[in-house]
């Protein structure tokens, strides 16, 4: 009965964390609206080989992540839930794999279940796993590769070993088709040190070819198809999206080597106090517990790899949290058995974190706060209250833990719950109007939709328009941004209008039909009326402005 009750509780928590909020949070641009629109265009056009964005070639990523999102949209329709469900589905499968591997290593169901709970409630995992990007998909395939190799090491027959190595190759191949060559590099980097320590290098060399075969079998059909359709894809994808992004001095998102240290620490909340002991135990048990060392290798080696790369984003280290969750679960079970001090420390961390964030919201970010430019406007007291509730709830979970640390330490799993349920309603208008234009676009849809031409001044805003209007013919104005490569093709002529050319373009094209121009204004220049020809009508919300030009004879 207790097991059934706990099972229902976990399912209810999963629904509250990962399903209930999906539809009711507006899409963020540029990421969520970009991936929503790319998949919408693939489904609408029936072309599942070549990704397009505004009908332009978009070669920043391969195709498998889009396939998951395509299926989600086919099943759940044109909804925010569908946009995000592909990420949730992937992170859920990853949690199940974490459960499986933890159970295989320590043979304790409680530890395995706890590992999945820690994984799903870690701040970085939740933040990325309920957000429509491709990182949850690559985390799934890398975790599958981690499990497949462990399965190969435990195989009792040659046939089972061959199947496990092929499965490893399939996982790497799907990862390759999701985010590129790093899905082939990371497993090698993670497995090689462990194989050398465990004297399995000869086996690695002997059976490694099977993984290559498995990866080739699953990825070759699409790789060949896109090379035939778009001969420049592999040159662009390899050189620009890998070499330039990760290694060159002008890499995108350039950051220092230590960048991921604070990301890791914050990402481990609300389980942060378990981190030092988990790392220490993984190293100390390396001889008597090869599984602990294996997990540690899958955590540390990819983390070093991403730290050495010039280009960095917080989402890149999401795959590291699968082995980390297993290590932290083992450490938590050990501490609970001995009433370890770290469980009390974890309660204090959550209490202090919640109170500090509440103080930051009420004392600095609120309209009466000390910040020179508070994020919340004078009319947003309710949103300030919701933000305070989010972090006070986090602090309350820490306080409950402190009342009996050895028994109530699992209450940390509830700490981010208010954040999951309320964050969409607590976002300040100034951030919403710049990064979540969906509500404004929906409100103005009847005015925008009849326009013959629709323009936006950045790809993120354009993708929001394309998604809401269900049309891919949005034109880019002022800055091409991430679609500059797609605009370089001859068949993309006319898709971009420079600011200096807009007046002449408008005079000519409004004879064919009405024109709508949507802009997001910079904070330094919130008066754009003087920069564009006088419109017949204009509509504003915060930094967003829509100009409508009626058709002329």
Coordinates of C-alpha atoms in Angstrom, one line a residue:
X1 CA 0.0 0.0 0.0
X2 CA 2.8 2.4 0.9
X3 CA 4.6 1.6 -2.4
X4 CA 1.4 2.3 -4.3
X5 CA 0.8 5.6 -2.5
X6 CA 4.4 6.7 -3.2
X7 CA 4.0 5.8 -6.8
X8 CA 0.9 7.9 -7.2
X9 CA 2.7 10.8 -5.4
X10 CA 5.6 10.6 -7.8
X11 CA 3.3 10.5 -10.8
X12 CA 1.4 13.5 -9.4
X13 CA 4.6 15.4 -8.8
X14 CA 5.8 14.6 -12.3
X15 CA 2.5 15.9 -13.8
X16 CA 2.8 19.1 -11.8
X17 CA 6.4 19.7 -12.7
X18 CA 6.6 18.6 -16.3
X19 CA 3.0 18.5 -17.8
X20 CA 0.7 21.0 -16.2
X21 CA 2.8 24.2 -16.9
X22 CA 3.6 23.5 -20.5
X23 CA 0.6 25.1 -22.2
X24 CA 0.3 28.1 -19.9
X25 CA 3.7 29.6 -20.3
X26 CA 4.2 31.7 -23.3
X27 CA 7.0 30.7 -25.7
X28 CA 10.4 32.3 -25.3
X29 CA 12.1 33.8 -28.3
X30 CA 14.4 33.1 -29.9
X31 CA 14.8 29.4 -28.9
X32 CA 11.4 28.1 -28.3
X33 CA 9.7 29.9 -31.1
X34 CA 12.5 28.9 -33.5
X35 CA 12.2 25.2 -32.8
X36 CA 8.4 25.4 -32.8
X37 CA 8.5 27.0 -36.3
X38 CA 11.1 24.8 -37.8
X39 CA 9.1 21.7 -36.9
X40 CA 5.8 23.3 -38.0
X41 CA 7.3 24.0 -41.4
X42 CA 8.7 20.5 -41.7
X43 CA 5.2 19.0 -40.9
X44 CA 3.4 21.5 -43.2
X45 CA 5.8 20.9 -46.1
X46 CA 6.2 17.2 -45.6
X47 CA 10.0 17.6 -45.9
X48 CA 11.7 15.7 -43.0
X49 CA 15.1 15.8 -44.6
X50 CA 16.2 19.4 -44.9
X51 CA 15.3 21.8 -42.1
X52 CA 13.9 25.2 -43.2
X53 CA 13.2 28.4 -41.2
X54 CA 11.0 31.0 -42.9
X55 CA 11.4 28.8 -46.0
X56 CA 15.2 29.4 -45.8
X57 CA 17.8 26.6 -45.4
X58 CA 18.7 26.3 -41.8
X59 CA 21.8 24.1 -41.2
X60 CA 22.7 24.9 -37.6
X61 CA 21.5 21.5 -36.4
X62 CA 20.9 18.1 -37.9
X63 CA 17.4 16.7 -38.0
X64 CA 16.6 14.1 -35.4
X65 CA 15.6 16.6 -32.7
X66 CA 13.2 18.2 -35.1
X67 CA 11.7 14.7 -35.8
X68 CA 10.8 14.3 -32.1
X69 CA 9.2 17.8 -32.2
X70 CA 7.4 17.0 -35.5
X71 CA 5.8 13.9 -34.0
X72 CA 4.8 16.0 -30.9
X73 CA 3.0 18.5 -33.1
X74 CA 1.4 15.8 -35.2
X75 CA 0.0 14.3 -32.0
X76 CA -0.9 17.4 -29.9
X77 CA -1.4 20.0 -32.6
X78 CA -0.4 23.6 -32.8
X79 CA 0.0 24.2 -29.1
X80 CA 2.6 25.3 -26.6
X81 CA 2.3 21.9 -25.0
X82 CA 3.2 20.2 -28.3
X83 CA 6.2 22.6 -28.7
X84 CA 7.6 21.6 -25.3
X85 CA 6.5 18.0 -25.1
X86 CA 9.4 16.7 -27.2
X87 CA 11.8 18.0 -24.5
X88 CA 9.8 16.6 -21.7
X89 CA 9.5 13.2 -23.4
X90 CA 13.2 13.1 -23.9
X91 CA 14.1 14.1 -20.3
X92 CA 11.6 11.6 -19.0
X93 CA 13.2 8.7 -20.9
X94 CA 16.5 9.9 -19.6
X95 CA 15.3 9.7 -16.1
X96 CA 14.1 6.1 -16.7
X97 CA 17.6 5.3 -18.0
X98 CA 19.1 6.9 -14.9
X99 CA 16.9 4.6 -12.9
X100 CA 18.0 1.5 -14.9
X101 CA 21.7 2.2 -14.7
X102 CA 21.6 3.1 -10.9
X103 CA 19.7 -0.1 -10.3
X104 CA 22.3 -2.1 -12.3
X105 CA 25.2 -0.6 -10.4
X106 CA 23.9 -0.6 -6.8
X107 CA 21.1 -3.1 -6.9
X108 CA 18.9 -1.0 -4.7
X109 CA 15.5 0.2 -6.0
X110 CA 15.2 3.0 -3.5
X111 CA 18.6 4.4 -4.6
X112 CA 17.6 4.1 -8.3
X113 CA 14.2 5.8 -7.7
X114 CA 15.9 8.6 -5.8
X115 CA 18.4 9.1 -8.6
X116 CA 15.5 9.7 -11.0
X117 CA 13.8 12.1 -8.6
X118 CA 17.1 14.0 -8.0
X119 CA 17.6 14.2 -11.8
X120 CA 14.1 15.4 -12.6
X121 CA 14.1 18.0 -9.8
X122 CA 17.6 19.5 -10.3
X123 CA 17.2 23.1 -11.3
X124 CA 19.2 22.9 -14.5
X125 CA 17.5 19.7 -15.6
X126 CA 14.0 21.0 -14.9
X127 CA 14.8 24.4 -16.6
X128 CA 16.1 22.8 -19.8
X129 CA 13.9 19.7 -19.7
X130 CA 10.7 21.8 -19.8
X131 CA 12.1 24.2 -22.4
X132 CA 11.8 23.6 -26.2
X133 CA 15.4 23.2 -27.2
X134 CA 17.4 20.2 -28.5
X135 CA 19.6 19.7 -25.4
X136 CA 17.2 17.3 -23.7
X137 CA 17.3 15.1 -26.9
X138 CA 21.1 14.9 -26.9
X139 CA 21.1 14.2 -23.2
X140 CA 18.8 11.3 -23.9
X141 CA 21.1 9.8 -26.5
X142 CA 24.2 10.3 -24.5
X143 CA 22.6 8.7 -21.4
X144 CA 21.5 5.8 -23.6
X145 CA 25.1 5.4 -24.8
X146 CA 26.3 5.4 -21.2
X147 CA 23.8 2.7 -20.4
X148 CA 24.5 0.7 -23.5
X149 CA 28.3 0.5 -22.8
X150 CA 27.6 -0.6 -19.2
X151 CA 25.3 -3.3 -20.6
X152 CA 28.1 -4.4 -22.8
X153 CA 30.5 -4.7 -19.9
X154 CA 28.0 -6.9 -18.1
X155 CA 27.1 -9.1 -21.1
X156 CA 27.5 -12.8 -20.3
X157 CA 27.6 -14.0 -23.9
X158 CA 29.2 -12.8 -27.1
X159 CA 25.8 -12.3 -28.7
X160 CA 24.7 -10.1 -25.9
X161 CA 27.9 -8.1 -26.1
X162 CA 27.5 -7.6 -29.8
X163 CA 24.0 -6.4 -29.4
X164 CA 25.0 -4.0 -26.6
X165 CA 27.8 -2.5 -28.7
X166 CA 25.4 -2.1 -31.7
X167 CA 23.0 -0.4 -29.3
X168 CA 25.7 2.0 -28.2
X169 CA 26.3 2.8 -31.9
X170 CA 22.6 3.4 -32.4
X171 CA 22.5 5.8 -29.5
X172 CA 25.6 7.7 -30.8
X173 CA 24.1 7.8 -34.3
X174 CA 20.9 9.3 -33.0
X175 CA 22.9 11.8 -31.0
X176 CA 24.9 12.7 -34.0
X177 CA 21.7 13.3 -36.0
X178 CA 20.4 15.5 -33.1
X179 CA 23.4 17.8 -32.4
X180 CA 26.3 16.7 -34.5
X181 CA 29.8 15.3 -33.9
X182 CA 30.0 15.9 -30.2
X183 CA 27.6 12.9 -29.7
X184 CA 30.4 10.8 -31.2
X185 CA 33.2 12.4 -29.2
X186 CA 31.7 12.6 -25.7
X187 CA 31.1 8.8 -25.3
X188 CA 34.8 8.1 -26.3
X189 CA 36.0 10.8 -23.9
X190 CA 33.9 9.4 -21.1
X191 CA 34.5 5.7 -21.6
X192 CA 38.2 5.6 -22.5
X193 CA 39.7 6.6 -19.0
X194 CA 37.4 4.0 -17.3
X195 CA 38.2 1.3 -19.8
X196 CA 42.0 1.9 -19.3
X197 CA 41.7 1.8 -15.5
X198 CA 39.5 -1.4 -15.6
X199 CA 41.9 -3.0 -18.2
X200 CA 39.2 -3.1 -20.8
X201 CA 41.0 -1.2 -23.5
X202 CA 41.6 -4.3 -25.6
X203 CA 37.9 -5.1 -25.5
X204 CA 37.1 -1.4 -26.4
X205 CA 39.3 -1.7 -29.4
X206 CA 38.0 -5.1 -30.4
X207 CA 34.3 -4.3 -30.2
X208 CA 34.4 -0.5 -30.9
X209 CA 34.0 -1.1 -34.6
X210 CA 30.5 -2.5 -33.9
X211 CA 29.5 0.8 -32.4
X212 CA 30.8 2.6 -35.5
X213 CA 28.7 0.2 -37.6
X214 CA 25.6 0.8 -35.5
X215 CA 26.0 4.6 -35.7
X216 CA 26.5 4.4 -39.5
X217 CA 23.5 2.1 -40.0
X218 CA 21.1 4.5 -38.3
X219 CA 22.5 7.8 -39.5
X220 CA 23.7 7.1 -43.1
X221 CA 20.3 7.2 -44.8
X222 CA 19.6 10.8 -43.7
X223 CA 23.3 11.8 -44.0
X224 CA 23.3 10.7 -47.6
X225 CA 19.9 12.1 -48.4
X226 CA 20.7 15.6 -47.2
X227 CA 24.1 15.5 -49.0
X228 CA 22.3 14.8 -52.2
X229 CA 19.7 17.5 -51.6
X230 CA 22.0 20.1 -50.2
X231 CA 25.7 19.5 -51.1
X232 CA 26.9 22.4 -48.9
X233 CA 25.3 21.1 -45.7
X234 CA 28.2 19.1 -44.3
X235 CA 30.8 21.7 -45.1
X236 CA 28.8 24.4 -43.3
X237 CA 27.7 22.2 -40.4
X238 CA 31.2 20.8 -39.7
X239 CA 33.2 24.0 -40.1
X240 CA 30.9 26.7 -38.9
X241 CA 28.8 24.9 -36.3
X242 CA 31.7 22.8 -34.8
X243 CA 35.1 24.3 -35.5
X244 CA 34.1 28.0 -35.3
X245 CA 31.6 27.5 -32.5
X246 CA 33.8 25.4 -30.2
X247 CA 37.4 26.1 -31.0
X248 CA 38.1 29.4 -32.8
X249 CA 38.8 32.7 -31.1
X250 CA 35.6 34.2 -32.5
X251 CA 33.5 31.3 -31.2
X252 CA 29.8 32.0 -30.4
X253 CA 29.0 32.3 -26.7
X254 CA 32.7 32.6 -25.8
X255 CA 33.3 32.1 -22.0
X256 CA 36.2 31.4 -19.7
X257 CA 37.2 27.9 -18.6
X258 CA 35.6 28.1 -15.2
X259 CA 32.2 29.1 -16.7
X260 CA 30.5 25.8 -15.8
X261 CA 31.5 25.8 -12.2
X262 CA 28.7 28.2 -11.1
X263 CA 26.3 26.6 -13.6
X264 CA 27.0 23.2 -12.0
X265 CA 26.5 24.5 -8.5
X266 CA 23.3 26.3 -9.2
X267 CA 22.1 23.5 -11.4
X268 CA 22.4 21.0 -8.5
X269 CA 19.9 22.9 -6.4
X270 CA 17.9 21.8 -4.4
X271 CA 20.4 19.0 -3.8
X272 CA 23.6 21.0 -3.7
X273 CA 25.0 19.7 -0.4
X274 CA 25.1 16.2 -1.8
X275 CA 27.6 17.3 -4.6
X276 CA 30.9 17.3 -2.7
X277 CA 30.2 13.9 -1.0
X278 CA 29.0 12.4 -4.3
X279 CA 32.3 13.4 -6.0
X280 CA 34.4 12.3 -3.1
X281 CA 32.6 8.9 -2.7
X282 CA 32.8 8.2 -6.5
X283 CA 36.6 8.6 -6.3
X284 CA 37.1 6.8 -3.0
X285 CA 35.1 3.8 -4.2
X286 CA 36.8 3.5 -7.5
X287 CA 38.4 0.2 -6.7
X288 CA 35.6 -1.6 -4.9
X289 CA 32.8 0.0 -7.0
X290 CA 33.7 0.2 -10.7
X291 CA 30.2 1.6 -11.4
X292 CA 30.9 4.6 -9.2
X293 CA 34.1 5.4 -11.1
X294 CA 32.2 4.9 -14.4
X295 CA 29.6 7.4 -13.4
X296 CA 32.3 9.8 -12.3
X297 CA 34.1 9.5 -15.6
X298 CA 30.9 10.3 -17.5
X299 CA 30.5 13.4 -15.3
X300 CA 34.0 14.8 -15.2
X301 CA 35.3 14.0 -18.7
X302 CA 32.4 15.6 -20.6
X303 CA 32.5 18.6 -18.2
X304 CA 36.2 19.1 -18.9
X305 CA 35.5 18.7 -22.7
X306 CA 32.8 21.4 -22.6
X307 CA 35.0 23.7 -20.4
X308 CA 37.9 23.5 -22.8
X309 CA 35.7 24.5 -25.7
X310 CA 35.6 28.2 -26.4
X311 CA 31.9 28.4 -27.0
X312 CA 29.7 27.7 -23.9
X313 CA 26.1 27.7 -22.9
X314 CA 24.5 26.4 -19.6
X315 CA 22.5 23.8 -21.6
X316 CA 25.6 22.1 -22.9
X317 CA 26.3 20.2 -19.6
X318 CA 22.8 18.8 -19.2
X319 CA 24.1 15.3 -20.1
X320 CA 26.5 15.5 -17.1
X321 CA 23.5 15.5 -14.7
X322 CA 22.5 11.9 -15.5
X323 CA 25.6 10.3 -13.9
X324 CA 25.7 13.0 -11.2
X325 CA 22.1 12.3 -10.1
X326 CA 23.1 8.6 -9.6
X327 CA 26.1 9.5 -7.6
X328 CA 24.2 12.0 -5.5
X329 CA 21.4 9.4 -4.8
X330 CA 24.0 6.9 -3.5
X331 CA 25.5 9.6 -1.3
X332 CA 22.1 10.6 0.0
X333 CA 21.2 7.0 1.0
X334 CA 24.6 6.6 2.7
X335 CA 24.1 9.9 4.6
X336 CA 20.5 9.0 5.7
X337 CA 21.8 5.8 7.2
X338 CA 24.3 7.6 9.4
X339 CA 22.4 10.9 9.9
X340 CA 25.1 12.7 7.9
X341 CA 25.6 16.4 8.5
X342 CA 25.3 17.2 4.8
X343 CA 21.6 16.5 4.9
X344 CA 21.2 19.3 7.5
X345 CA 23.5 21.5 5.4
X346 CA 21.3 20.9 2.4
X347 CA 18.3 22.1 4.3
X348 CA 20.2 25.3 5.3
X349 CA 21.3 25.9 1.7
X350 CA 17.7 25.7 0.5
X351 CA 16.4 27.9 3.3
X352 CA 19.1 30.6 2.7
X353 CA 18.7 30.4 -1.1
X354 CA 14.9 30.9 -0.8
X355 CA 15.2 33.8 1.6
X356 CA 18.0 35.5 -0.3
X357 CA 16.0 35.3 -3.6
X358 CA 12.9 36.6 -1.8
X359 CA 14.9 39.5 -0.5
X360 CA 16.3 40.2 -4.0
X361 CA 12.8 40.2 -5.4
X362 CA 11.2 42.4 -2.7
X363 CA 14.1 44.6 -1.9
X364 CA 15.7 45.2 -5.3
X365 CA 13.6 44.1 -8.2
X366 CA 10.2 45.3 -7.0
X367 CA 9.1 48.8 -8.0
X368 CA 9.9 50.1 -4.6
X369 CA 13.2 48.3 -4.5
X370 CA 16.8 49.6 -4.4
X371 CA 17.6 48.8 -8.1
X372 CA 18.0 51.8 -10.3
X373 CA 15.8 50.2 -13.0
X374 CA 13.6 47.6 -11.2
X375 CA 12.3 44.8 -13.3
X376 CA 8.8 45.0 -12.0
X377 CA 6.7 48.1 -12.8
X378 CA 4.5 50.0 -10.4
X379 CA 1.3 48.1 -11.3
X380 CA 2.9 44.7 -10.9
X381 CA 2.5 44.2 -7.2
X382 CA 0.7 40.9 -7.8
X383 CA 3.7 39.5 -9.8
X384 CA 6.1 40.6 -7.1
X385 CA 3.9 38.7 -4.6
X386 CA 4.0 35.6 -6.8
X387 CA 7.7 35.8 -7.2
X388 CA 8.0 36.1 -3.4
X389 CA 5.8 33.0 -2.9
X390 CA 8.0 31.0 -5.3
X391 CA 11.1 31.6 -3.2
X392 CA 9.4 31.5 0.2
X393 CA 8.1 28.1 -0.8
X394 CA 11.7 27.1 -1.6
X395 CA 12.8 28.4 1.8
X396 CA 9.9 26.6 3.5
X397 CA 11.1 23.2 2.1
X398 CA 14.5 23.9 3.5
X399 CA 12.9 24.7 6.9
X400 CA 10.9 21.5 6.9
X401 CA 14.1 19.6 6.2
X402 CA 15.9 21.2 9.1
X403 CA 13.2 20.0 11.5
X404 CA 14.3 16.4 11.0
X405 CA 17.1 16.2 8.4
X406 CA 17.7 12.4 8.5
X407 CA 13.9 11.7 7.8
X408 CA 12.7 14.8 5.9
X409 CA 15.7 15.4 3.6
X410 CA 13.6 14.2 0.5
X411 CA 11.4 17.2 1.0
X412 CA 14.0 19.0 -1.1
X413 CA 12.2 17.5 -4.2
X414 CA 9.3 19.9 -3.5
X415 CA 11.5 23.1 -3.4
X416 CA 11.2 24.0 -7.1
X417 CA 7.5 23.1 -7.3
X418 CA 6.1 26.6 -6.8
X419 CA 8.7 27.9 -9.4
X420 CA 7.4 25.3 -11.9
X421 CA 3.8 26.3 -11.4
X422 CA 4.0 30.1 -11.0
X423 CA 7.0 31.3 -12.9
X424 CA 5.0 31.9 -16.1
X425 CA 2.7 34.3 -14.2
X426 CA 5.4 36.1 -12.3
X427 CA 7.6 37.2 -15.2
X428 CA 7.8 41.1 -15.3
X429 CA 6.1 42.8 -18.2
X430 CA 9.4 44.3 -19.5
X431 CA 10.9 40.9 -19.8
X432 CA 7.7 39.3 -21.2
X433 CA 7.3 42.1 -23.8
X434 CA 10.9 41.6 -25.0
X435 CA 11.2 37.8 -24.8
X436 CA 7.7 36.5 -24.9
X437 CA 5.8 38.3 -27.7
X438 CA 3.3 35.5 -28.1
X439 CA 0.5 37.1 -26.1
X440 CA 0.7 40.4 -28.0
X441 CA 0.8 38.7 -31.3
X442 CA -2.3 36.7 -30.4
X443 CA -4.1 39.8 -29.3
X444 CA -3.2 41.6 -32.6
X445 CA -3.7 38.5 -34.8
X446 CA -6.8 39.8 -36.5
X447 CA -4.9 43.0 -37.6
X448 CA -1.8 41.2 -38.7
X449 CA -3.1 38.1 -40.4
X450 CA -4.7 39.8 -43.5
X451 CA -1.4 41.6 -44.4
X452 CA 0.1 40.6 -47.7
X453 CA 3.6 41.2 -46.3
X454 CA 4.7 40.7 -42.6
X455 CA 8.2 41.8 -41.5
X456 CA 10.1 41.6 -38.2
X457 CA 13.4 43.1 -37.1
X458 CA 15.0 39.9 -35.8
X459 CA 14.6 36.2 -36.4
X460 CA 13.3 35.5 -32.9
X461 CA 10.4 37.9 -33.3
X462 CA 9.8 36.7 -36.8
X463 CA 9.6 33.1 -35.6
X464 CA 6.9 34.1 -33.1
X465 CA 4.9 35.7 -35.9
X466 CA 5.4 32.7 -38.1
X467 CA 4.3 30.3 -35.4
X468 CA 1.1 32.2 -34.4
X469 CA 0.1 33.1 -38.0
X470 CA 1.0 29.6 -39.3
X471 CA 2.9 31.1 -42.3
X472 CA 6.5 30.8 -43.2
X473 CA 6.7 33.8 -45.5
X474 CA 7.8 36.3 -42.8
X475 CA 10.4 38.7 -44.0
X476 CA 13.4 39.9 -42.1
X477 CA 14.0 43.6 -41.6
X478 CA 17.1 45.4 -40.3
X479 CA 19.2 42.4 -39.2
X480 CA 19.4 38.9 -40.7
X481 CA 20.8 37.3 -37.5
X482 CA 21.0 33.5 -37.5
X483 CA 19.5 33.0 -40.9
X484 CA 22.2 34.9 -42.7
X485 CA 23.5 31.7 -44.3
X486 CA 20.0 30.8 -45.6
X487 CA 19.7 34.3 -47.1
X488 CA 22.8 33.8 -49.1
X489 CA 21.1 31.4 -51.6
X490 CA 19.7 32.9 -54.8
X491 CA 16.2 31.6 -54.1
X492 CA 16.1 33.6 -50.9
X493 CA 16.3 36.9 -52.7
X494 CA 13.7 39.4 -51.3
X495 CA 13.5 37.7 -47.9
X496 CA 15.6 40.4 -46.2
X497 CA 15.0 44.2 -46.4
X498 CA 17.7 46.4 -45.1
X499 CA 16.7 49.4 -43.0
X500 CA 18.0 51.9 -45.7
X501 CA 15.9 50.2 -48.4
X502 CA 12.7 49.9 -46.5
X503 CA 11.0 53.1 -47.6
X504 CA 11.5 52.3 -51.2
X505 CA 10.5 48.7 -50.8
X506 CA 7.4 49.8 -48.9
X507 CA 6.3 52.2 -51.6
X508 CA 6.5 49.5 -54.2
X509 CA 5.1 46.5 -52.3
X510 CA 2.2 48.1 -50.6
X511 CA 0.6 48.3 -54.0
X512 CA 0.3 44.5 -53.9
X513 CA -1.3 44.5 -50.5
X514 CA -1.1 45.7 -46.9
X515 CA 2.2 45.5 -44.9
X516 CA 2.8 44.9 -41.2
X517 CA 6.1 45.6 -39.6
X518 CA 6.7 44.4 -36.0
X519 CA 9.7 45.6 -34.0
X520 CA 11.2 45.0 -30.7
X521 CA 12.9 48.2 -29.6
X522 CA 16.2 48.3 -27.7
X523 CA 16.2 49.7 -24.2
X524 CA 18.5 52.5 -25.4
X525 CA 16.2 53.6 -28.3
X526 CA 12.5 53.2 -27.4
X527 CA 11.3 55.7 -30.0
X528 CA 11.3 54.1 -33.4
X529 CA 8.6 56.2 -35.0
X530 CA 11.1 58.5 -36.6
X531 CA 13.1 55.5 -38.1
X532 CA 10.3 54.1 -40.3
X533 CA 7.8 55.7 -42.7
X534 CA 4.6 57.0 -41.1
X535 CA 2.2 54.2 -40.6
X536 CA -1.6 54.2 -41.0
X537 CA -1.9 52.6 -37.6
X538 CA 0.5 51.5 -34.8
X539 CA 0.1 49.3 -31.7
X540 CA 2.4 49.1 -28.8
X541 CA 3.1 47.0 -25.7
X542 CA 6.2 47.7 -23.8
X543 CA 9.2 47.4 -26.2
X544 CA 7.0 45.8 -28.9
X545 CA 5.5 47.9 -31.6
X546 CA 3.5 47.0 -34.7
X547 CA 3.2 49.3 -37.7
X548 CA 0.4 48.7 -40.2
X549 CA 0.6 50.1 -43.8
X550 CA -2.6 49.8 -45.8
X551 CA -2.6 48.9 -49.4
X552 CA -2.3 51.8 -51.9
X553 CA -3.7 51.9 -55.4

